[in-house]
Amino acid sequence: FPDTIIIHDVKIDIIHTLFFATTKVVSFPISSLINVTASTNSFFGVLNLEMVGFEPNPGTLKFLSINDAIRARRILNGLIICYKENVDLTKLDINLVKQKVEEIGTT
């Protein structure tokens, strides 16, 4: 059962699928995110999130597609940088934000 991550402009929702039709949803602000790493194997991608103020951390998102794990890492790293630099993304077009945040997270 793959986990799901939904990235908003100010928060992240993580949906852990525990069993058929059983899920656990965790939401937290982007401001609490300090590090994101992605790892892959031959079939799946794994996303690890580290937070300030969340004990334990929301954990690992497993069984993601490889491309989704890598893209989510880029987007989240871009959002971390934007937050630390006090960049207000709320007034920009959502498609432009997606593109630019991913570019920022890639560098």
Coordinates of N, CA and C in Angstrom, one line a residue:
F1 N 0.8 -1.2 0.0 CA 0.0 0.0 0.0 C 0.9 1.2 0.0
P2 N 0.9 2.0 -1.1 CA 1.7 3.2 -1.1 C 1.2 4.3 -0.2
D3 N 2.1 5.1 0.3 CA 1.8 6.3 1.1 C 1.5 7.4 0.1
T4 N 0.9 8.5 0.6 CA 0.6 9.6 -0.3 C 1.0 10.9 0.4
I5 N 1.6 11.8 -0.3 CA 2.0 13.1 0.2 C 1.2 14.2 -0.6
I6 N 0.6 15.1 0.0 CA 0.0 16.3 -0.6 C 0.7 17.5 -0.1
I7 N 1.2 18.2 -1.1 CA 2.0 19.4 -0.7 C 1.2 20.7 -1.1
H8 N 0.9 21.4 0.0 CA 0.2 22.7 -0.2 C 1.2 23.8 -0.1
D9 N 0.8 25.1 -0.2 CA 1.8 26.2 -0.2 C 2.3 26.4 1.3
V10 N 1.5 26.1 2.3 CA 1.9 26.3 3.7 C 1.9 25.1 4.5
K11 N 1.4 24.0 4.0 CA 1.4 22.8 4.9 C 1.6 21.5 4.0
I12 N 1.8 20.4 4.7 CA 2.0 19.1 4.0 C 1.0 18.1 4.7
D13 N 0.4 17.3 3.9 CA -0.5 16.2 4.4 C 0.2 14.9 4.0
I14 N 0.4 14.1 5.0 CA 0.9 12.7 4.7 C -0.2 11.7 5.0
I15 N -0.4 10.8 4.1 CA -1.4 9.8 4.3 C -0.8 8.5 4.3
H16 N -0.6 7.8 5.4 CA -0.1 6.5 5.5 C -1.2 5.5 5.4
T17 N -1.1 4.6 4.4 CA -2.0 3.6 4.2 C -1.6 2.4 5.0
L18 N -2.3 2.1 6.1 CA -1.9 1.0 7.0 C -2.4 -0.4 6.6
F19 N -3.6 -0.4 6.0 CA -4.2 -1.6 5.6 C -5.3 -1.2 4.6
F20 N -6.0 -2.2 4.0 CA -7.0 -1.9 3.1 C -8.1 -1.0 3.7
A21 N -8.3 0.2 3.2 CA -9.3 1.2 3.6 C -9.0 1.7 5.0
T22 N -7.8 1.6 5.5 CA -7.4 2.1 6.8 C -6.2 3.0 6.6
T23 N -6.4 4.3 6.9 CA -5.3 5.3 6.7 C -5.1 6.1 8.0
K24 N -3.9 6.7 8.0 CA -3.5 7.6 9.1 C -3.1 8.9 8.4
V25 N -3.7 10.1 8.7 CA -3.3 11.3 8.1 C -2.6 12.2 9.1
V26 N -1.5 12.7 8.7 CA -0.7 13.6 9.5 C -0.5 14.9 8.7
S27 N -0.8 16.1 9.3 CA -0.6 17.4 8.6 C 0.4 18.2 9.5
F28 N 1.2 19.0 8.8 CA 2.1 19.9 9.5 C 2.5 21.0 8.6
P29 N 2.9 22.1 9.2 CA 3.3 23.3 8.4 C 4.7 23.1 7.8
I30 N 4.9 23.8 6.6 CA 6.2 23.7 5.9 C 7.2 24.3 6.9
S31 N 6.9 25.3 7.7 CA 7.9 25.9 8.6 C 8.6 25.0 9.5
S32 N 7.9 23.8 9.8 CA 8.6 22.9 10.7 C 9.5 21.9 10.0
L33 N 9.5 21.9 8.7 CA 10.3 21.0 7.9 C 11.8 21.5 7.9
I34 N 12.7 20.6 8.2 CA 14.1 21.0 8.2 C 15.0 20.3 7.2
N35 N 14.5 19.1 6.8 CA 15.3 18.3 5.9 C 14.5 17.2 5.2
V36 N 14.7 17.0 3.9 CA 14.0 16.0 3.1 C 15.1 15.2 2.3
T37 N 15.0 13.9 2.4 CA 15.9 13.1 1.6 C 15.0 12.1 0.9
A38 N 15.5 11.7 -0.3 CA 14.9 10.7 -1.1 C 15.9 9.6 -1.4
S39 N 15.4 8.3 -1.3 CA 16.3 7.2 -1.7 C 15.4 6.3 -2.6
T40 N 16.1 5.6 -3.5 CA 15.4 4.7 -4.4 C 16.0 3.4 -4.5
N41 N 15.3 2.4 -4.9 CA 15.8 1.1 -5.2 C 15.3 0.8 -6.7
S42 N 15.4 -0.4 -7.1 CA 15.0 -0.8 -8.4 C 13.5 -0.5 -8.7
F43 N 12.7 -0.5 -7.7 CA 11.2 -0.5 -8.0 C 10.5 0.7 -7.4
F44 N 11.0 1.2 -6.2 CA 10.3 2.2 -5.4 C 11.2 3.3 -5.0
G45 N 10.5 4.4 -4.6 CA 11.2 5.5 -3.9 C 10.7 5.7 -2.5
V46 N 11.6 6.2 -1.7 CA 11.3 6.4 -0.3 C 11.6 7.9 0.1
L47 N 10.8 8.5 0.8 CA 11.0 9.9 1.2 C 11.1 10.0 2.7
N48 N 12.1 10.6 3.2 CA 12.3 10.8 4.6 C 12.2 12.3 5.0
L49 N 11.4 12.6 6.0 CA 11.2 14.0 6.4 C 11.6 14.1 7.8
E50 N 12.4 15.2 8.0 CA 12.8 15.6 9.4 C 12.2 16.9 9.8
M51 N 11.6 17.0 11.0 CA 10.9 18.2 11.4 C 11.4 18.6 12.8
V52 N 11.2 19.9 13.0 CA 11.4 20.5 14.3 C 10.1 20.5 15.0
G53 N 10.1 20.0 16.3 CA 8.9 20.0 17.1 C 7.9 18.8 16.9
F54 N 8.3 17.9 16.1 CA 7.5 16.7 16.0 C 8.3 15.5 16.5
E55 N 7.9 14.9 17.6 CA 8.5 13.7 18.1 C 7.5 12.6 18.2
P56 N 7.7 11.5 17.6 CA 8.7 11.3 16.5 C 8.3 12.0 15.3
N57 N 9.3 12.1 14.4 CA 9.0 12.7 13.0 C 7.9 11.9 12.3
P58 N 7.2 12.6 11.4 CA 6.1 11.9 10.7 C 6.5 10.6 10.0
G59 N 7.8 10.4 9.9 CA 8.3 9.1 9.3 C 8.6 9.1 7.9
T60 N 8.6 7.9 7.4 CA 9.1 7.7 6.0 C 7.9 7.4 5.2
L61 N 7.9 7.9 4.0 CA 6.8 7.6 3.0 C 7.4 6.5 2.1
K62 N 6.7 5.4 2.1 CA 7.3 4.2 1.4 C 6.4 3.9 0.1
F63 N 7.0 3.2 -0.7 CA 6.4 2.6 -1.9 C 5.9 3.7 -2.9
L64 N 6.6 4.8 -2.9 CA 6.3 5.9 -3.9 C 7.0 5.5 -5.2
S65 N 6.5 6.1 -6.3 CA 7.2 5.9 -7.6 C 8.5 6.6 -7.4
I66 N 9.5 6.1 -8.1 CA 10.9 6.8 -8.1 C 10.8 8.2 -8.5
N67 N 10.1 8.5 -9.6 CA 10.0 9.9 -10.0 C 9.2 10.8 -9.0
D68 N 8.2 10.3 -8.4 CA 7.4 11.0 -7.4 C 8.3 11.4 -6.2
A69 N 9.1 10.4 -5.7 CA 9.9 10.6 -4.6 C 10.9 11.7 -4.9
I70 N 11.6 11.7 -6.0 CA 12.6 12.6 -6.4 C 12.0 14.0 -6.6
R71 N 10.8 14.1 -7.2 CA 10.1 15.4 -7.5 C 9.7 16.0 -6.2
A72 N 9.1 15.2 -5.3 CA 8.6 15.7 -4.0 C 9.8 16.2 -3.2
R73 N 10.9 15.6 -3.2 CA 12.1 16.1 -2.5 C 12.5 17.4 -3.0
R74 N 12.5 17.6 -4.4 CA 12.9 18.9 -5.0 C 11.9 20.0 -4.6
I75 N 10.6 19.7 -4.7 CA 9.6 20.7 -4.3 C 9.7 21.1 -2.8
L76 N 9.8 20.1 -2.0 CA 9.9 20.4 -0.5 C 11.2 21.1 -0.2
N77 N 12.3 20.8 -0.8 CA 13.5 21.5 -0.5 C 13.4 23.0 -1.0
G78 N 12.7 23.2 -2.2 CA 12.5 24.5 -2.7 C 11.6 25.3 -1.7
L79 N 10.6 24.7 -1.2 CA 9.7 25.3 -0.2 C 10.4 25.7 1.1
I80 N 11.3 24.8 1.5 CA 12.1 25.1 2.7 C 12.9 26.3 2.5
I81 N 13.6 26.4 1.3 CA 14.4 27.6 1.0 C 13.6 28.8 0.9
C82 N 12.4 28.8 0.3 CA 11.6 29.9 0.2 C 11.1 30.4 1.5
Y83 N 10.7 29.5 2.4 CA 10.3 29.8 3.8 C 11.4 30.5 4.5
K84 N 12.6 30.0 4.5 CA 13.8 30.5 5.2 C 14.2 31.9 4.7
E85 N 13.9 32.1 3.4 CA 14.2 33.4 2.8 C 13.1 34.4 2.8
N86 N 12.0 34.0 3.5 CA 10.8 34.8 3.6 C 10.2 35.2 2.2
V87 N 10.1 34.3 1.3 CA 9.5 34.5 0.0 C 8.0 34.2 0.1
D88 N 7.2 35.2 -0.2 CA 5.7 35.0 -0.1 C 5.2 34.4 -1.4
L89 N 4.8 33.1 -1.4 CA 4.4 32.5 -2.6 C 2.9 32.6 -2.8
T90 N 2.1 33.1 -1.9 CA 0.7 33.1 -1.9 C 0.1 34.0 -3.0
K91 N 0.9 35.0 -3.4 CA 0.4 36.0 -4.4 C 0.8 35.6 -5.9
L92 N 1.5 34.5 -6.0 CA 1.9 34.1 -7.4 C 1.0 33.0 -7.9
D93 N 1.0 32.9 -9.3 CA 0.3 31.9 -10.0 C 0.8 30.5 -9.6
I94 N -0.1 29.6 -9.3 CA 0.2 28.2 -8.8 C 1.1 27.5 -9.7
N95 N 0.9 27.6 -11.0 CA 1.7 26.9 -12.0 C 3.2 27.4 -12.0
L96 N 3.3 28.7 -11.9 CA 4.6 29.3 -11.8 C 5.3 28.9 -10.5
V97 N 4.6 28.9 -9.4 CA 5.1 28.4 -8.1 C 5.7 27.0 -8.2
K98 N 4.9 26.1 -8.8 CA 5.3 24.7 -8.9 C 6.6 24.6 -9.7
Q99 N 6.7 25.3 -10.8 CA 7.9 25.3 -11.6 C 9.1 25.9 -10.9
K100 N 9.0 27.1 -10.3 CA 10.1 27.7 -9.7 C 10.6 27.1 -8.4
V101 N 9.6 26.6 -7.6 CA 10.0 25.9 -6.4 C 10.8 24.6 -6.7
E102 N 10.4 23.9 -7.7 CA 11.1 22.7 -8.1 C 12.5 23.0 -8.6
E103 N 12.6 24.1 -9.4 CA 13.9 24.6 -9.8 C 14.8 24.9 -8.7
I104 N 14.3 25.7 -7.7 CA 15.0 26.1 -6.5 C 15.5 24.8 -5.7
G105 N 14.6 23.9 -5.6 CA 15.0 22.6 -4.9 C 16.0 21.7 -5.6
T106 N 16.1 21.9 -6.9 CA 17.1 21.1 -7.6 C 18.5 21.6 -7.5
T107 N 18.6 22.9 -7.3 CA 20.0 23.5 -7.1 C 20.6 23.2 -5.8

